[in-house]
Short mmCIF file of C-alpha atoms in Angstrom, two decimals:
data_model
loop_
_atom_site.label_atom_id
_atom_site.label_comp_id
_atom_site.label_asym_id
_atom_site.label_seq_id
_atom_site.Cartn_x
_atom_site.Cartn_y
_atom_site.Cartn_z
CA UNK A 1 19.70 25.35 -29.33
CA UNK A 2 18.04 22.54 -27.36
CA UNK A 3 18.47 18.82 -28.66
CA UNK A 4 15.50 17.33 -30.09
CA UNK A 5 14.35 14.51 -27.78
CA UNK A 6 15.72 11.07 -28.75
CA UNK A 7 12.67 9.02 -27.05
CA UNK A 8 9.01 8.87 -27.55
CA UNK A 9 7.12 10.32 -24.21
CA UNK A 10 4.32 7.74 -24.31
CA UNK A 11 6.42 5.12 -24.39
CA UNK A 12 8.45 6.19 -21.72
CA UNK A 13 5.38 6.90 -19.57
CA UNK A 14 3.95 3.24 -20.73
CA UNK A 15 7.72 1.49 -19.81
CA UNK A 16 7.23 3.68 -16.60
CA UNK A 17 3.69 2.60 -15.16
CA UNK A 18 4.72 -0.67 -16.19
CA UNK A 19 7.60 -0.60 -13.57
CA UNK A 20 5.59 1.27 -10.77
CA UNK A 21 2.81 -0.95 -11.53
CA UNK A 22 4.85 -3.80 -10.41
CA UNK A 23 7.15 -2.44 -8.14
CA UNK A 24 5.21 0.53 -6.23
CA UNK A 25 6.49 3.91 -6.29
CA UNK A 26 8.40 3.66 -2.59
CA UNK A 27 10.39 0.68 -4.18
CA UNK A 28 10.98 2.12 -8.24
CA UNK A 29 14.26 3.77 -8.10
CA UNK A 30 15.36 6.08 -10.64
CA UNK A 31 17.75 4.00 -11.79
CA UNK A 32 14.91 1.55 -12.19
CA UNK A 33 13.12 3.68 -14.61
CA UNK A 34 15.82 4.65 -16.22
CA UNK A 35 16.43 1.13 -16.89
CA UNK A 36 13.16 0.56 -17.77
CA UNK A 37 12.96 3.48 -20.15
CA UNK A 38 16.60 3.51 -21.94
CA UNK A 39 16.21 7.12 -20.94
CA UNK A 40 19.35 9.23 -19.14
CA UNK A 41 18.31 10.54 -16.43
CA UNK A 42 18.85 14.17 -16.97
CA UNK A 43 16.80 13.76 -20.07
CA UNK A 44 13.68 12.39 -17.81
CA UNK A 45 14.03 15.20 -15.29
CA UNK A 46 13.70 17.34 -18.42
CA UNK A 47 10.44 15.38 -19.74
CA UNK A 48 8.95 15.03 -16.57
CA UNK A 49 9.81 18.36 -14.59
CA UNK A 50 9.09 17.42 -10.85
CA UNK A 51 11.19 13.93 -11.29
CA UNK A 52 9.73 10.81 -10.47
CA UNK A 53 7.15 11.93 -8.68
CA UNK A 54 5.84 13.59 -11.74
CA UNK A 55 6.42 10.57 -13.92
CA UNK A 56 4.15 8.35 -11.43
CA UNK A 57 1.58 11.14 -11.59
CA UNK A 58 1.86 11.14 -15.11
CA UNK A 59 1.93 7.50 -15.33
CA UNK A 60 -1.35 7.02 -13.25
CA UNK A 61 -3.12 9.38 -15.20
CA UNK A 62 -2.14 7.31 -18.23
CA UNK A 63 -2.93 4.15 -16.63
CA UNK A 64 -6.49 5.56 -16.38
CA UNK A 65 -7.51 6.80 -19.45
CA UNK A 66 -5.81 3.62 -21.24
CA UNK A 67 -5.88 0.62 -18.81
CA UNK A 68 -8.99 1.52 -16.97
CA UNK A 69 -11.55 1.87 -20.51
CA UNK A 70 -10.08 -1.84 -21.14
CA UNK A 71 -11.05 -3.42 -17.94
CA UNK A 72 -14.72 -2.10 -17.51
CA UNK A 73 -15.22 -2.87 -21.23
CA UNK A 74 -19.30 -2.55 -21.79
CA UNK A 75 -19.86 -1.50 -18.25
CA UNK A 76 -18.75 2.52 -19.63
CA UNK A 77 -21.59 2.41 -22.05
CA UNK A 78 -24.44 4.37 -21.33
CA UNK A 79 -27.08 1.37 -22.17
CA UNK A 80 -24.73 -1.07 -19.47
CA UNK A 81 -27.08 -3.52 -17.38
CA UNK A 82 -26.47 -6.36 -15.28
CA UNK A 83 -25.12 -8.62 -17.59
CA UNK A 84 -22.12 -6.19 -18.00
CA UNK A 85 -21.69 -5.60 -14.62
CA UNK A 86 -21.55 -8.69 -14.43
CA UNK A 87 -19.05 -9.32 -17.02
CA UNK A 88 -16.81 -6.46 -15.70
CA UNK A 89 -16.29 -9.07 -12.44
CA UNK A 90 -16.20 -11.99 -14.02
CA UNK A 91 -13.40 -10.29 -16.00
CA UNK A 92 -11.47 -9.17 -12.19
CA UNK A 93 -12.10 -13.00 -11.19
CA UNK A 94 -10.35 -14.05 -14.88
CA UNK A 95 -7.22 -11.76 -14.77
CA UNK A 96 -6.96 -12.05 -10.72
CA UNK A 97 -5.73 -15.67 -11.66
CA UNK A 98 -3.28 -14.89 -14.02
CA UNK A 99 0.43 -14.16 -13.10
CA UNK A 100 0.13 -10.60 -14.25
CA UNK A 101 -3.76 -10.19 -13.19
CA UNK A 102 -2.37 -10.82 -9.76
CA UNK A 103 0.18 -7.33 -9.74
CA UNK A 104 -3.54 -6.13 -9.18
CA UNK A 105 -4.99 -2.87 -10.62
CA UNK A 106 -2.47 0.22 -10.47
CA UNK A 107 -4.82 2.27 -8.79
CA UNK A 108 -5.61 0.21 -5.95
CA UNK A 109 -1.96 -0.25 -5.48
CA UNK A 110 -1.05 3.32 -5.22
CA UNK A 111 -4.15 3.90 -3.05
CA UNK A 112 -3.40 1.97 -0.73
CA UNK A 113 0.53 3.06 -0.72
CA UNK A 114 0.17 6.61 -1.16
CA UNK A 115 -3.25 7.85 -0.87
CA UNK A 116 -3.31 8.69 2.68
CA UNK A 117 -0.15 10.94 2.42
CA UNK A 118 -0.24 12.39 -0.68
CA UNK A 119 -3.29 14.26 -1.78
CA UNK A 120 -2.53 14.34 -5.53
CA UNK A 121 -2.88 10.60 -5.40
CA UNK A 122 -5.99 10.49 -2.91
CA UNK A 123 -7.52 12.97 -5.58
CA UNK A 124 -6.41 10.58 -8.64
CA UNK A 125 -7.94 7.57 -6.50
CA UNK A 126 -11.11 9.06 -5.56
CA UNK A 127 -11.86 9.81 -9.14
CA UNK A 128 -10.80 6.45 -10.22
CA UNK A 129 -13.46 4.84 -7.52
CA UNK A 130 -16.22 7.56 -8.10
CA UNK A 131 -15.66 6.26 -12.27
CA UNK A 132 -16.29 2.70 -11.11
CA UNK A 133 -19.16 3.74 -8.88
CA UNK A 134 -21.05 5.83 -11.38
CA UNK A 135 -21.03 3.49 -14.11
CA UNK A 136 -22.18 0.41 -11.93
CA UNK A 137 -24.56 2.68 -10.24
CA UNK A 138 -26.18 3.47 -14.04
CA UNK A 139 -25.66 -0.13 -14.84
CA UNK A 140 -27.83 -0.78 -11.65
CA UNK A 141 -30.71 1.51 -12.75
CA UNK A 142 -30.89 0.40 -16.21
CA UNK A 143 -31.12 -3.12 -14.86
CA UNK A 144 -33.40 -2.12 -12.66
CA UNK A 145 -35.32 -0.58 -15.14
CA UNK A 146 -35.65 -3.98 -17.37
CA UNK A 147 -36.70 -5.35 -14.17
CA UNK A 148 -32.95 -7.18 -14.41
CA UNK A 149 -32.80 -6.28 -10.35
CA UNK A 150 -35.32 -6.37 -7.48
CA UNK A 151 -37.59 -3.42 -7.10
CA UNK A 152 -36.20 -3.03 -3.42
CA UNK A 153 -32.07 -2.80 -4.68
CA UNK A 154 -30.58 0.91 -3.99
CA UNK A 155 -28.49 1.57 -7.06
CA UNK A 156 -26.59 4.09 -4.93
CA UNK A 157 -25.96 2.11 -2.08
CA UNK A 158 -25.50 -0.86 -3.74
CA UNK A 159 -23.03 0.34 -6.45
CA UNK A 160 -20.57 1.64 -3.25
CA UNK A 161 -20.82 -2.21 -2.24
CA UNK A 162 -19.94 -3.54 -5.32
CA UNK A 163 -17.16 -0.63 -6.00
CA UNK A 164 -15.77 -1.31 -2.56
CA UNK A 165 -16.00 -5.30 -3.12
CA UNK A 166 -14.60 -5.02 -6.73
CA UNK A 167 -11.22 -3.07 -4.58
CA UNK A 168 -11.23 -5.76 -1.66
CA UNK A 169 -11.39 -8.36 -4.39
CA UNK A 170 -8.21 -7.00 -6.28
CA UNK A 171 -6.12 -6.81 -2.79
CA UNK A 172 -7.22 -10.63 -2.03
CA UNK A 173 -5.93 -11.69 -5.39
CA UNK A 174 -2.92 -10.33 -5.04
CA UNK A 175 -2.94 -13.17 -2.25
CA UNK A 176 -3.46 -16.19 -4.87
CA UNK A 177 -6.22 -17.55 -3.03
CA UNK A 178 -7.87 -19.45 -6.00
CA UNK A 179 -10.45 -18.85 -8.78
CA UNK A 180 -13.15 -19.96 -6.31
CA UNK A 181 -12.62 -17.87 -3.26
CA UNK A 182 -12.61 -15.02 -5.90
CA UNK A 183 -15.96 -16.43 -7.60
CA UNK A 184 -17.26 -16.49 -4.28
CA UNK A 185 -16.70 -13.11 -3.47
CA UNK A 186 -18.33 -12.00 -6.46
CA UNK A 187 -21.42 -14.31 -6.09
CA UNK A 188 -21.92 -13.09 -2.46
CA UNK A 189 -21.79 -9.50 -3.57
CA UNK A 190 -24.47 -10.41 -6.57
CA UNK A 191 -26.38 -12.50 -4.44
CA UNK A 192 -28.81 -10.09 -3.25
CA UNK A 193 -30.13 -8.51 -6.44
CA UNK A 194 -32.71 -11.30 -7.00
#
């Protein structure tokens, strides 16, 4: 008979994303995570079939459907305008300053780590950017809509700006530059929608 497991799942995949969040996935060890976790190793390997490469998986996929909700806030809801796609960057500028803010977004990390190599990730970060495009995109028409937004704006187009700018703006403030090179960033990329 099997041993009932002595560890909570969630919270190992929380302590685990927390450590790959920080670390990468090249540079968290197993020993890292089992560190992290308090969890043997055999007994991950177990939980996670497919090792650590399953955990990150895992782990990502967690990071999304709890981390990611958090951060764009209002901008998810279906009546979103400009003022909370607004607020969504304003909210990048606020944590980008912040010791933690500046580990950056976990998705954007792995992207630019993994992406390119492993399609599992490429497919987990292509989602995560066509989530951020869509709901600024909708944000965009609504605000458009309200007359919020110039009559000449491309929601489309300009929602892969702002998507792509919102990224760029995460890798420079992993950098430290300041809360005014960020604000600046963001202004430039709002700038036109008068």
């Amino acid at each position: 008979m099997a041993r009932p497991r002595e560890f909570d799942p969630e919270e190992v995949l929380d302590r685990s994303m927390r450590e790959f969040w920080e670390r990468g996935y090249r540079e968290t060890s197993v020993d890292d995570l089992v560190a992290a976790t308090g969890v043997r190793p055999g007994s991950l390997y177990n939980a996670f079939p497919g090792g650590k490469r399953r955990l990150f998986l895992e782990a990502l996929a967690r990071y999304s459907a709890l981390v990611v909700p958090e951060k764009l806030g209002a901008l998810e809801h279906g009546r979103a305008g400009l003022a909370e796609l607004r607020a969504y960057f304003d909210g990048l500028v606020r944590d980008l300053t912040t010791p933690e803010g500046r580990m950056g977004c976990l998705m954007v990390n792995s992207t630019m780590e993994l992406a390119a190599e492993d399609s599992e990730v490429g497919a987990l970060a292509r989602d995560h950017m066509s989530r951020l495009e869509r709901n600024a995109e909708r944000a965009l028409r609504n605000a458009k809509r309200r007359g919020e937004i110039s009559k000449r704006i491309d929601p489309r187009a300009k929602a892969t700006q702002l998507m792509a700018t919102g990224m760029g703006l995460m890798v420079v403030g992993k950098t430290d530059p300041g809360r005014k090179v960020l604000e600046t960033i963001v202004a430039s990329a709002f700038a036109d929608l008068g």
